[in-house]
Short mmCIF file of C-alpha atoms and ligand atoms in Angstrom, two decimals:
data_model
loop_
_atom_site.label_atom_id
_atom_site.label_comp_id
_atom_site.label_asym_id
_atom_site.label_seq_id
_atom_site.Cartn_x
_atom_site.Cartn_y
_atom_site.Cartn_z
CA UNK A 218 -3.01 44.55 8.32
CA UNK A 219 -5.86 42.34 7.75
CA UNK A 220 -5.94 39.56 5.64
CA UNK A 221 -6.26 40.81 2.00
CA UNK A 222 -8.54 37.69 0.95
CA UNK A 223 -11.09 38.09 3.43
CA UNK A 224 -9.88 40.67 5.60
CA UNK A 225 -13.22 42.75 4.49
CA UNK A 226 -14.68 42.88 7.67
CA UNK A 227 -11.89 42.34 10.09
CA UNK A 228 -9.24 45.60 11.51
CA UNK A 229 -6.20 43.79 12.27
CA UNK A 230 -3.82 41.40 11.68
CA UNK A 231 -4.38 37.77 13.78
CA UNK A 232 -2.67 37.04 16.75
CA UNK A 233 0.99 35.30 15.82
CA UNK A 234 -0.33 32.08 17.42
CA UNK A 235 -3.42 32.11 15.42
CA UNK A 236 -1.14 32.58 12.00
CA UNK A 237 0.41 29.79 12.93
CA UNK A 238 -2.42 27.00 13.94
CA UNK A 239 -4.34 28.33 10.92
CA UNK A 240 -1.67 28.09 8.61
CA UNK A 241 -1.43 25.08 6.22
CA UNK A 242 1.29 26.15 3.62
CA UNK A 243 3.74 24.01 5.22
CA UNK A 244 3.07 21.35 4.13
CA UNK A 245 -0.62 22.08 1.72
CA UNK A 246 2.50 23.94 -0.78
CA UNK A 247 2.84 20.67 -2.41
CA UNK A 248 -0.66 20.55 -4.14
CA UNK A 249 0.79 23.35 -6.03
CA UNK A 250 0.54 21.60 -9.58
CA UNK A 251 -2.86 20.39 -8.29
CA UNK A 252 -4.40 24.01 -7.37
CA UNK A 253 -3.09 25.89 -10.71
CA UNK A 254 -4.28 22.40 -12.72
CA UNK A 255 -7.92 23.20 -10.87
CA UNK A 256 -7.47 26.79 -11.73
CA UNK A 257 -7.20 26.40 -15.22
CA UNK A 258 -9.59 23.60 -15.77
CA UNK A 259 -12.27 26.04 -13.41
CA UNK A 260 -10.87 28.89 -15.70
CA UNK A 261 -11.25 27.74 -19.11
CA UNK A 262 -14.88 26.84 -17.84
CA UNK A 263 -15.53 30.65 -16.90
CA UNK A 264 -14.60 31.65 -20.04
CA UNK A 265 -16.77 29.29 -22.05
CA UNK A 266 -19.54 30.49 -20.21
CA UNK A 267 -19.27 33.79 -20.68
CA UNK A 268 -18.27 34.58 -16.60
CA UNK A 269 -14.95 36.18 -17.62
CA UNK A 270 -13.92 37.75 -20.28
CA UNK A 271 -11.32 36.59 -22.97
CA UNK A 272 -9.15 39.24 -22.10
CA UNK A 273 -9.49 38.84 -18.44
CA UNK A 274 -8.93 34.95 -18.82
CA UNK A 275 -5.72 35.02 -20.63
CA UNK A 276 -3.93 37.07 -18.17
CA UNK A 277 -4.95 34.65 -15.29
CA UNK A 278 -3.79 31.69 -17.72
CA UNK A 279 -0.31 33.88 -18.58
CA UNK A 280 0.18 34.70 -14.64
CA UNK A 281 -1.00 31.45 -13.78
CA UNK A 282 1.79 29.76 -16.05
CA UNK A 283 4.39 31.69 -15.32
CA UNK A 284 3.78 31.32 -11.48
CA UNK A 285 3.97 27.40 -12.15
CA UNK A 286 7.15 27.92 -13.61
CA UNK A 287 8.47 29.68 -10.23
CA UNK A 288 7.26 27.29 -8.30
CA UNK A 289 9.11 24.34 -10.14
CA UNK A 290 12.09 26.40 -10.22
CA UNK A 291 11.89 26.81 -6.34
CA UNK A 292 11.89 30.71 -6.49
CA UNK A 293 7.88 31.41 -5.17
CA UNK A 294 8.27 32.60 -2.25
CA UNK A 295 5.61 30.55 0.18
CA UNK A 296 4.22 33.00 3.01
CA UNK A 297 2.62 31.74 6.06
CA UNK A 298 0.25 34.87 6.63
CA UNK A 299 -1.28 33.76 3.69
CA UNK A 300 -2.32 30.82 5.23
CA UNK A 301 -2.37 28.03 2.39
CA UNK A 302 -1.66 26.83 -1.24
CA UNK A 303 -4.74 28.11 -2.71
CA UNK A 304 -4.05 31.82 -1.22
CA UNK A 305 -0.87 32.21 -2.04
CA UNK A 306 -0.96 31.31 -5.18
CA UNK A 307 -4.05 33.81 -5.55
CA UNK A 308 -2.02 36.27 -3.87
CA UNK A 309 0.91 36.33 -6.37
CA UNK A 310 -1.41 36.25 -9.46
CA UNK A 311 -2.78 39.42 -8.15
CA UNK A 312 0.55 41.01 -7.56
CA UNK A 313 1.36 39.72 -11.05
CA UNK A 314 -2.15 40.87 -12.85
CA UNK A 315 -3.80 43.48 -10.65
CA UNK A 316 -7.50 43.32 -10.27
CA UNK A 317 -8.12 40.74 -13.24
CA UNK A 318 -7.00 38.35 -10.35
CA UNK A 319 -10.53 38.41 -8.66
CA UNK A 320 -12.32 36.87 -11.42
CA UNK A 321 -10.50 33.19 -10.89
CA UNK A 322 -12.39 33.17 -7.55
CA UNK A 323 -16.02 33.26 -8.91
CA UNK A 324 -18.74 30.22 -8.32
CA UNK A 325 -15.91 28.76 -6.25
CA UNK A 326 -14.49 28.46 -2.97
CA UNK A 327 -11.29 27.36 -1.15
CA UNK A 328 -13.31 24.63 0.26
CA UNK A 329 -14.10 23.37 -3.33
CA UNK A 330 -10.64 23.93 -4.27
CA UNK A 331 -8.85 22.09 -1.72
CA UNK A 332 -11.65 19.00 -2.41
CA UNK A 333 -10.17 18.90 -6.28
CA UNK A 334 -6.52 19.49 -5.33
CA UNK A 335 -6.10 17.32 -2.69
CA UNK A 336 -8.19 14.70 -4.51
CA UNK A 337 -6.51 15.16 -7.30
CA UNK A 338 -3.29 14.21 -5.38
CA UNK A 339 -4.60 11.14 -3.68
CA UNK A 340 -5.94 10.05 -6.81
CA UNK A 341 -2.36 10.09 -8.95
CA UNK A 342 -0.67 8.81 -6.06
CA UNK A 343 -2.81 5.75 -5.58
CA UNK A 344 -2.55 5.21 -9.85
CA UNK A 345 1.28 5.10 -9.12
CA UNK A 346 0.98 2.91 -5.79
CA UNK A 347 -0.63 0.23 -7.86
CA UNK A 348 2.12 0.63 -9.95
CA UNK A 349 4.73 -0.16 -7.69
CA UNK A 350 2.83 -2.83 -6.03
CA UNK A 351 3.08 -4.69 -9.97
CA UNK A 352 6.96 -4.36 -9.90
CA UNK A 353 6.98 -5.97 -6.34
CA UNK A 354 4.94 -8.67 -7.95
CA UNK A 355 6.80 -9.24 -10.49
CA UNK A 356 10.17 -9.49 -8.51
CA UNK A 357 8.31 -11.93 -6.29
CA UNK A 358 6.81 -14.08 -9.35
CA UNK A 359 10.43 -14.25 -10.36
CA UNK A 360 12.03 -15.65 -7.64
CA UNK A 361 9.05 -18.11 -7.08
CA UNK A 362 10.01 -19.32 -10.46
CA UNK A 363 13.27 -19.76 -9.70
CA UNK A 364 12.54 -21.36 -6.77
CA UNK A 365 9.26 -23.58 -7.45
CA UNK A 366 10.88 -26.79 -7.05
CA UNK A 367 12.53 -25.88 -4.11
CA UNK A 368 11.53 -26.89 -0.23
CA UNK A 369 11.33 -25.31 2.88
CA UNK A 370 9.20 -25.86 5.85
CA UNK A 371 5.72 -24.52 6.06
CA UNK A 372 4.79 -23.23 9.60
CA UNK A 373 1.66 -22.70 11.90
CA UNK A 374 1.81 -21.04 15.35
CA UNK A 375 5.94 -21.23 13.79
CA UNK A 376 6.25 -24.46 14.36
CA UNK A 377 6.93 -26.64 11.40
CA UNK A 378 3.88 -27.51 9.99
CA UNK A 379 4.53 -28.90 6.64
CA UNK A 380 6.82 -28.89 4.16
CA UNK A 381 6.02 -26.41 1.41
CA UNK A 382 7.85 -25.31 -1.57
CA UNK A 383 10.04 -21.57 -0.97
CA UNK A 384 8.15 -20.58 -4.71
CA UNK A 385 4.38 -21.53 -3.14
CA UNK A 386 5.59 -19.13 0.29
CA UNK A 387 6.82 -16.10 -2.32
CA UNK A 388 3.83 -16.62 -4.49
CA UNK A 389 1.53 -15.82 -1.05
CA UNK A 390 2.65 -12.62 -1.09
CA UNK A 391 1.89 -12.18 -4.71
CA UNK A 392 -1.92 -13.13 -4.21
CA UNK A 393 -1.91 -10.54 -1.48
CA UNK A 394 -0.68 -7.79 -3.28
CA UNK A 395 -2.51 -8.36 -6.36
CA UNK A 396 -5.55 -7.85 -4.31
CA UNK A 397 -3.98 -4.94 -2.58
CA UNK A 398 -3.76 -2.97 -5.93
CA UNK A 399 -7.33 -4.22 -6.49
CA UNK A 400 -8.30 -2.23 -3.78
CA UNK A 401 -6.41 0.75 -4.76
CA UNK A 402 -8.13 0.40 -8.42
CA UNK A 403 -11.05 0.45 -6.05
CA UNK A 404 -11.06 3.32 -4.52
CA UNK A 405 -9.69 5.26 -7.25
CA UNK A 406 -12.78 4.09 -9.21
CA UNK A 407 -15.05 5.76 -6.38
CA UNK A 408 -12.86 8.86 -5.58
CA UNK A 409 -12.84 9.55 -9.62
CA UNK A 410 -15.51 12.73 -9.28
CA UNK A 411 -14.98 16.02 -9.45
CA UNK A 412 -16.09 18.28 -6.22
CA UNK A 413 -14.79 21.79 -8.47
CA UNK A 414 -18.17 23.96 -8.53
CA UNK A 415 -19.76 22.86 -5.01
CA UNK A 416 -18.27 26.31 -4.26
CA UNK A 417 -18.45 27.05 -0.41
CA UNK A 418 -21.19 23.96 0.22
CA UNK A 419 -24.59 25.08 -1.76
CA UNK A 420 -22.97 25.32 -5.14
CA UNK A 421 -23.30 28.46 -6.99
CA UNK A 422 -26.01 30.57 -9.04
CA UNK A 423 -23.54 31.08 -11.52
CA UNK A 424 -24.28 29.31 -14.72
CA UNK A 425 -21.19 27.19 -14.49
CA UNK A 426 -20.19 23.75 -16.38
CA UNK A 427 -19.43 21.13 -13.93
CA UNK A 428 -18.99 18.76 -16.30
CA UNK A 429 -16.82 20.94 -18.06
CA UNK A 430 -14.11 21.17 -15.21
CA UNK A 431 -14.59 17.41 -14.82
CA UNK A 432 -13.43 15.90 -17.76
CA UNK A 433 -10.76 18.49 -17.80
CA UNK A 434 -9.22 17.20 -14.60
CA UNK A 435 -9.63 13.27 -16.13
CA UNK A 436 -12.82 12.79 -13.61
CA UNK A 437 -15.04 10.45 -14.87
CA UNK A 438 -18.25 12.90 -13.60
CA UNK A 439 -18.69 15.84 -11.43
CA UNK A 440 -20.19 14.61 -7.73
CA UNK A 441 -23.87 14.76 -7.38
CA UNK A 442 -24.61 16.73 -3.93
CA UNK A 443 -22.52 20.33 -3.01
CA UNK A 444 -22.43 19.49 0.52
CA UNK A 445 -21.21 15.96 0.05
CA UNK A 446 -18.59 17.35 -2.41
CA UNK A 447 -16.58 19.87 0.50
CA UNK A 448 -17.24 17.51 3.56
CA UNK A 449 -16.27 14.23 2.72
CA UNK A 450 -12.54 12.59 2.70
CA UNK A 451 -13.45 8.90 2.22
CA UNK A 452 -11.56 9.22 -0.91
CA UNK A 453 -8.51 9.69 1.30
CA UNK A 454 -9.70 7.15 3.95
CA UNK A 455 -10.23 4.48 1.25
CA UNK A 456 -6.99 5.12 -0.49
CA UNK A 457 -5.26 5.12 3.53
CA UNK A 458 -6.99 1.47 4.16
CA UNK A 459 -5.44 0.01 1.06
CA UNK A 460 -2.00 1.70 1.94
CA UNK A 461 -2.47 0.60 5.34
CA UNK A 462 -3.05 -2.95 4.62
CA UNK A 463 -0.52 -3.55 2.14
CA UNK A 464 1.80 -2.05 4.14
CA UNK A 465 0.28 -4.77 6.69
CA UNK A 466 1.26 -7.31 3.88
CA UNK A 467 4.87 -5.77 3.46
CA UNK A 468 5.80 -5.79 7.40
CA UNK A 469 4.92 -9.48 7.35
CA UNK A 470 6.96 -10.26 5.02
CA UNK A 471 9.71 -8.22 6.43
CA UNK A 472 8.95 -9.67 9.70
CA UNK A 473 10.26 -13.42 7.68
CA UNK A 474 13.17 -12.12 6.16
CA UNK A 475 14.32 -10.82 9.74
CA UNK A 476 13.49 -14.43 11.09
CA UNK A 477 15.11 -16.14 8.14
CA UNK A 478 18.64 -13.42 8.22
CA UNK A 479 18.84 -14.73 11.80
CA UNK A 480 22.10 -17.53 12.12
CA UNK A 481 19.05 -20.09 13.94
CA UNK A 482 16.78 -20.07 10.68
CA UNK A 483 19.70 -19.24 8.36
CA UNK A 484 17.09 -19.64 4.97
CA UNK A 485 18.35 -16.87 3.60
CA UNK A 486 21.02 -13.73 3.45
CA UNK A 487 21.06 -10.18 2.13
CA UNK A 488 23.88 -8.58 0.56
CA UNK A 489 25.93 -5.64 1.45
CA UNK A 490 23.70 -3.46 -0.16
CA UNK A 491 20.63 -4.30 2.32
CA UNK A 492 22.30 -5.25 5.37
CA UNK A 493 24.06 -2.72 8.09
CA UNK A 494 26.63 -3.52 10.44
CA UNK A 495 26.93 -2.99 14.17
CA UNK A 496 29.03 0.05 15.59
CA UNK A 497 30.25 -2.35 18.50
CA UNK A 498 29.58 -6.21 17.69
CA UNK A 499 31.95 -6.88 14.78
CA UNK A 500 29.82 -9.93 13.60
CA UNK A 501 26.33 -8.50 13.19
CA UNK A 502 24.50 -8.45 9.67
CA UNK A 503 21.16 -6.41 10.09
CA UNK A 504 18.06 -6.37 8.00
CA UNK A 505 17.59 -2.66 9.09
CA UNK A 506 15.66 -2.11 5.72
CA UNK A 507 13.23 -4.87 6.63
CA UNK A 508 13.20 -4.08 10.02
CA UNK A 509 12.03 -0.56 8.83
CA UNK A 510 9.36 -1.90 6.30
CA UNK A 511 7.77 -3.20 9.44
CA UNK A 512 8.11 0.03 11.62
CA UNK A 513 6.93 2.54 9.30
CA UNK A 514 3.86 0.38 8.70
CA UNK A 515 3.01 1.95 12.00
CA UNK A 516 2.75 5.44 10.73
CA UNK A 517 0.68 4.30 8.07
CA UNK A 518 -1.67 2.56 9.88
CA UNK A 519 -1.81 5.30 12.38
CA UNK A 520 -2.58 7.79 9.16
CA UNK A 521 -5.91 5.92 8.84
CA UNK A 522 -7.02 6.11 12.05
CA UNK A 523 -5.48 9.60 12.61
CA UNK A 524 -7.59 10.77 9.47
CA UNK A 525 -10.98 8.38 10.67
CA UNK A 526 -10.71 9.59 14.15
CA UNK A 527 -10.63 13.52 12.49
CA UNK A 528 -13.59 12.87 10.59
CA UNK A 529 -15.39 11.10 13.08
CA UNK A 530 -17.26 13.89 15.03
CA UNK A 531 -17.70 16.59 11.69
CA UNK A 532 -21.17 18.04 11.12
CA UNK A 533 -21.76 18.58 7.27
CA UNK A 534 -20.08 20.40 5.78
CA UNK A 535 -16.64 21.78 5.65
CA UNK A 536 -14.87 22.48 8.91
CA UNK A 537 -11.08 23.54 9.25
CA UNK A 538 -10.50 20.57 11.06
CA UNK A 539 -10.71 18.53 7.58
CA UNK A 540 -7.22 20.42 7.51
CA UNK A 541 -5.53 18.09 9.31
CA UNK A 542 -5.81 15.56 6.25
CA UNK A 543 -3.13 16.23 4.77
CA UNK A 544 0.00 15.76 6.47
CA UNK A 545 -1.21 12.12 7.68
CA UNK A 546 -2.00 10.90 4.06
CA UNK A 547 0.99 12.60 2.11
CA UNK A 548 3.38 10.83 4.75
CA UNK A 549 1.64 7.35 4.78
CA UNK A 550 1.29 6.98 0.99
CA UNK A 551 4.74 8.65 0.58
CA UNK A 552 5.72 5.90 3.58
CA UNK A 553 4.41 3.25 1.49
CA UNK A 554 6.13 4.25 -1.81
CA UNK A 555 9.38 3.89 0.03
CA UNK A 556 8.48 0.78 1.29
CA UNK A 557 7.59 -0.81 -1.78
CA UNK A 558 10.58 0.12 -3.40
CA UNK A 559 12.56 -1.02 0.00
CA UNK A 560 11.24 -4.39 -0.19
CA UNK A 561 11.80 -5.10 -4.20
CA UNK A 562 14.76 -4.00 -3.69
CA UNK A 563 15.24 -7.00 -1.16
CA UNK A 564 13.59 -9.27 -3.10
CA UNK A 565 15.94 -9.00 -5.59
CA UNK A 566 18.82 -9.24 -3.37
CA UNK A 567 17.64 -12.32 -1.36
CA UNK A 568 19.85 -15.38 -1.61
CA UNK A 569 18.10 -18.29 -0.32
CA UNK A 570 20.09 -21.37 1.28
CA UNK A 571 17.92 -23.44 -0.30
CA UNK A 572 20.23 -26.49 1.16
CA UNK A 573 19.42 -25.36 4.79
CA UNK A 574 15.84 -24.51 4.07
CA UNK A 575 15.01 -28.15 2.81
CA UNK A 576 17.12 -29.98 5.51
CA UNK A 577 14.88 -27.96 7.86
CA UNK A 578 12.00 -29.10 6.34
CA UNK A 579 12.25 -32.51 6.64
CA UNK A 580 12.69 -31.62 10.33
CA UNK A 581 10.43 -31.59 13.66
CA UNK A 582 8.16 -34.28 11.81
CA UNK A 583 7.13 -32.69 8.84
CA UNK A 584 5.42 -35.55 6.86
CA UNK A 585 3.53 -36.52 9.56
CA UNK A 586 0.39 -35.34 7.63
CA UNK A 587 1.43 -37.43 4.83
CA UNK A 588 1.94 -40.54 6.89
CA UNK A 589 -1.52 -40.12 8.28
CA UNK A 590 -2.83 -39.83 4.30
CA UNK A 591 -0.95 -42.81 3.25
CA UNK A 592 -2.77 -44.67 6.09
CA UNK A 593 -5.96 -43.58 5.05
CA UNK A 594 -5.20 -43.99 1.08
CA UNK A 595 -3.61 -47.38 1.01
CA UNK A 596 -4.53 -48.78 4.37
CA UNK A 597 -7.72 -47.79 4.37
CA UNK A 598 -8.29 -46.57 8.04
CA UNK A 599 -10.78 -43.13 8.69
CA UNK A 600 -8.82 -40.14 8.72
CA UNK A 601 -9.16 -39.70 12.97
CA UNK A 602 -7.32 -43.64 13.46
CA UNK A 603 -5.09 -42.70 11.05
CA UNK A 604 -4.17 -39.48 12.96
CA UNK A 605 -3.73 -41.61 16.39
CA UNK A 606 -1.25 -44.46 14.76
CA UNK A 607 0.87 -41.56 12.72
CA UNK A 608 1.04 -39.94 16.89
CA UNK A 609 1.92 -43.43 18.05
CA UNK A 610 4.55 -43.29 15.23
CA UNK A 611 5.96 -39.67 16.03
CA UNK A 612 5.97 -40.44 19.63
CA UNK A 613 7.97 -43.64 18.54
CA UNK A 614 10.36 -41.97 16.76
CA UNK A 615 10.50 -38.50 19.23
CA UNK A 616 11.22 -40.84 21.94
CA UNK A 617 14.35 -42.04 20.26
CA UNK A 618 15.23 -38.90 19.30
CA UNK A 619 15.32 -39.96 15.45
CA UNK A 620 13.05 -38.90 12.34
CA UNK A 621 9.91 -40.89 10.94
CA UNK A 622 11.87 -42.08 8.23
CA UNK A 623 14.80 -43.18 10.52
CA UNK A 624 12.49 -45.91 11.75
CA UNK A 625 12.33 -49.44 10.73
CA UNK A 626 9.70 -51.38 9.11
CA UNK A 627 9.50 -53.35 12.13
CA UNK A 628 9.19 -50.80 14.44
CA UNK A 629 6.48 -49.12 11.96
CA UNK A 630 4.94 -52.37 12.01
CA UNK A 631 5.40 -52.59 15.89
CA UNK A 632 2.33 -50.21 15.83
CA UNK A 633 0.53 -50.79 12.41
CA UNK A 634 1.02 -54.12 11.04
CA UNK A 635 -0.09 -53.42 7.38
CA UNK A 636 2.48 -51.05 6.89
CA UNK A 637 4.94 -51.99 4.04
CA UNK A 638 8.19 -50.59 2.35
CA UNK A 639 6.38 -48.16 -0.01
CA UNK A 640 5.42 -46.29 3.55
CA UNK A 641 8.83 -44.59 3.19
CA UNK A 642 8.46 -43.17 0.07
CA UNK A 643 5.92 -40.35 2.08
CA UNK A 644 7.83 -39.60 4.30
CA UNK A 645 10.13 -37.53 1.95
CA UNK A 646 9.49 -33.64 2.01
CA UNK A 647 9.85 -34.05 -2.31
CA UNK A 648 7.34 -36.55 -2.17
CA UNK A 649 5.25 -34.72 0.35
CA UNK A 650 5.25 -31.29 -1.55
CA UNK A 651 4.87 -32.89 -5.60
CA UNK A 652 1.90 -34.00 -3.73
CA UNK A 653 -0.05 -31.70 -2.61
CA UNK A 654 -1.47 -30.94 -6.69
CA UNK A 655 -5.07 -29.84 -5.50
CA UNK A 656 -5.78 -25.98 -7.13
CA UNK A 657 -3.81 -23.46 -5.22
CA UNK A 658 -1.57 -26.32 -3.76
CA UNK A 659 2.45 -26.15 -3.14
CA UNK A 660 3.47 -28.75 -5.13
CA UNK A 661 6.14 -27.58 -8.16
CA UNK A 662 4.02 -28.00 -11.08
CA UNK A 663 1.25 -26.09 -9.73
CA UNK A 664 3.70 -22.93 -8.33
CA UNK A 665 5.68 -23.25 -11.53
CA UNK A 666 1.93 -22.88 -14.11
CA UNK A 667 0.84 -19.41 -10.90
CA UNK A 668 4.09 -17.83 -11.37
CA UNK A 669 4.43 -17.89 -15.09
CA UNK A 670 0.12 -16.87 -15.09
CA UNK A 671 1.37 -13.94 -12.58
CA UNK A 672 4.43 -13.13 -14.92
CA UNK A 673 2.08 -13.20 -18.22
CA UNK A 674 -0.58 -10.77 -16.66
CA UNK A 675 2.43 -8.42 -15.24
CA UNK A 676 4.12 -8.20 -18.42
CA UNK A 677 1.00 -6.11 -20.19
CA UNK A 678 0.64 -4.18 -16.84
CA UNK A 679 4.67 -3.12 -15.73
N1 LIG B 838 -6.28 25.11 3.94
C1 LIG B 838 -7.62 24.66 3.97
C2 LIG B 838 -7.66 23.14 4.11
O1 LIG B 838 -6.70 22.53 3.86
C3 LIG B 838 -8.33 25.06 2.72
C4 LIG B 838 -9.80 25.25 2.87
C5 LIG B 838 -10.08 26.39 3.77
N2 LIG B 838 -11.44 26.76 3.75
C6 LIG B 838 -11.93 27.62 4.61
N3 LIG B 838 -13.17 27.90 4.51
N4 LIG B 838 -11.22 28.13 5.56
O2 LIG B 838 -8.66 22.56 4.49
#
């Protein structure tokens, strides 16, 4: 048998592996709400215009409904020789309606319809990405709070750079993903236009309401150009480049909570409910959950280019390759849903040793930076002599296998002969960090006033 929705021209059935390359209702089955929301929005449009008749119209809406309540019960039964979402829906309404059915289908096209629905989807799930990315905030404004006043050691190339505060490090990742859900607000801004009514890729000589179907769906305005509207997917591109870089942010992070679970860093611990044990080494805590945060960042990086690498070689407008869309972007964004929850999750459960953290520090010559300051604020040398003397001074002290501060004045002195007492007071990693007040700085004060700024915008927003 041929293909009932445009088996017009065709004898017989397609070959089994053509049914299944071609078919999409695998995985397309879960725009369902989308395709009957597009249905009646394109519907109720008809209808105003005089396309289809009152009569005509409410049996699609009753068949229409009631086939929305089958599919959230889990009783429609999905075929794949009817290929995808939109024709199997179409498909039952005609078993349910009879002819009446194939009035839905005028001045639009699957290629229109699949545009809206899987828009549609990207759209909402973006809105409720940015949401989650605000809870992770939040949990991470919290604990900087909690932990403003608090030092650890600040790292380049991971080697101890200088000591920073563990609120200032947490606070980081809250500037990150506050511009990650920028970007999401972003491309939801962009992606906010209706394609419903570009019909195959020309548009349609019906007199239809574009506008209409628009504001039904909560677009902001229908898109300008037919063949634009049915052969573009930046919308899903855009939304997979946010997703992919704040997953980016989230596998960094992970990537420090693996390094700081570790017994040699020891910063901080998870509890029972985020670590795993090992089947054969009695001993082991894992960080499995972070150490998954930073896998599956892979398959939502690989989503983007998977999707830009599709897209890449398509003449205008529609081809079935735009097909492959779907699967990619429903897994990454779904990916990244679990992730975010994942890592608040952690956040929550971290348990810094904030003990360990500051002895560490003070450690591998931390202050160094500040000695060099001090030289150049009280001593009055340029910045590049004071850089030499505070490497005499390190190489001083590394030599004898002690700290800076474990010198004497004499020894200082040994070196730079207007040092005095006060020089010690530096070389402290509280002194160093309640330092370091310029704008955006670590120092307490400032991390305490960005957390509670962070917490105050949240609260309106979570
Ligand atoms: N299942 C198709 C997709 O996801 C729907 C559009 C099909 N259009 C067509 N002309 N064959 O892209």
């Amino acid at each position: 048998m041929s293909n009932r929705m445009w088996g017009g021209r065709f004898e017989s059935a397609p070959d089994a592996i053509m049914e299944e390359i071609n078919a999409s209702i695998g995985f397309d089955s879960k725009l369902a709400p989308q395709d009957i929301a597009g249905s009646l929005a394109h519907l109720a449009m008809l209808e105003a215009r005089s396309i289809v008749s009152p009569a005509d119209a409410a049996a699609i809406r009753d068949g229409l409904a009631a086939i929305r309540g089958e599919i959230e019960k889990g009783d429609f039964p999905f075929e794949r020789s009817l290929e995808d979402i939109h024709m199997n829906i179409e498909a039952a309404l005609a078993s349910r309606i009879g002819p009446a059915e194939g009035r839905l289908h005028t001045a639009r096209s699957r290629n229109d319809q699949v545009a809206v629905d899987f828009r549609l989807w990207v759209r909402d799930t973006a809105d409720a990405l940015g949401k989650q990315v605000a809870v992770l905030q939040r949990a991470l404004a919290e604990k900087a709070l909690a932990h403003a006043g608090d030092v650890m050691p600040g790292f380049t190339h991971l080697q101890s750079a200088q000591p920073v505060t563990l609120g200032h490090h947490l606070m980081a990742y809250v500037e990150m993903l506050g511009r990650d859900r920028s970007r999401f607000a972003d491309a939801r801004a962009r992606m906010n236009e209706c394609p419903l009514g570009a019909a195959a890729l020309a548009g349609t000589s019906f007199p239809i309401d574009r506008h209409m179907t628009a504001a039904a769906l909560g677009f902001d305005r229908p898109t300008a150009n037919s063949l634009d509207s049915v052969s573009d997917r930046d919308f899903a591109l855009e939304a997979l480049a946010a997703a992919a870089i704040c997953a980016t942010h989230l596998s960094r992070f992970a990537e420090e909570i693996v390094l700081w679970a570790t017994p040699q860093f020891g910063f901080a611990a998870l509890s029972d409910r985020f670590s795993t044990g090992s089947s054969i080494m009695p001993q082991k805590r894992n960080p499995d959950a972070a150490e998954l945060v930073r896998g599956k960042t892979g398959r939502v990086v690989g989503a983007l280019i998977g999707l830009l690498t599709v897209m890449k070689g398509l003449p205008l407008a529609y081809s079935k390759d735009m097909q492959e869309d779907k699967e990619g972007t429903f897994d990454a964004l779904q990916t990244l849903s679990l992730c975010l929850a994942a890592m608040t999750g952690m956040v929550a459960d971290l348990r810094p040793d904030t003990g360990r953290m500051a002895r560490s520090a003070g450690a591998g010559f931390a202050t160094a930076t500040d000695l060099a300051d001090y030289l150049v604020r009280e001593i009055g040398l340029p910045f590049r002599d004071a850089h030499h003397v505070t490497g005499r001074l390190v190489a001083l002290a590394a030599g004898r296998g002690v700290g800076l501060e474990d010198l004497s004045l004499e020894e200082m002195r040994g070196i730079e002969p207007r040092l005095t007492q006060a020089v010690f007071a530096v070389l402290g990693v509280e002194n160093s960090v309640a330092s370091r007040t310029s704008y955006g700085g670590t120092a307490p004060a400032n991390v305490r006033a960005q957390a509670q700024a962070w917490l105050d915008r949240l609260r309106d927003e979570v």
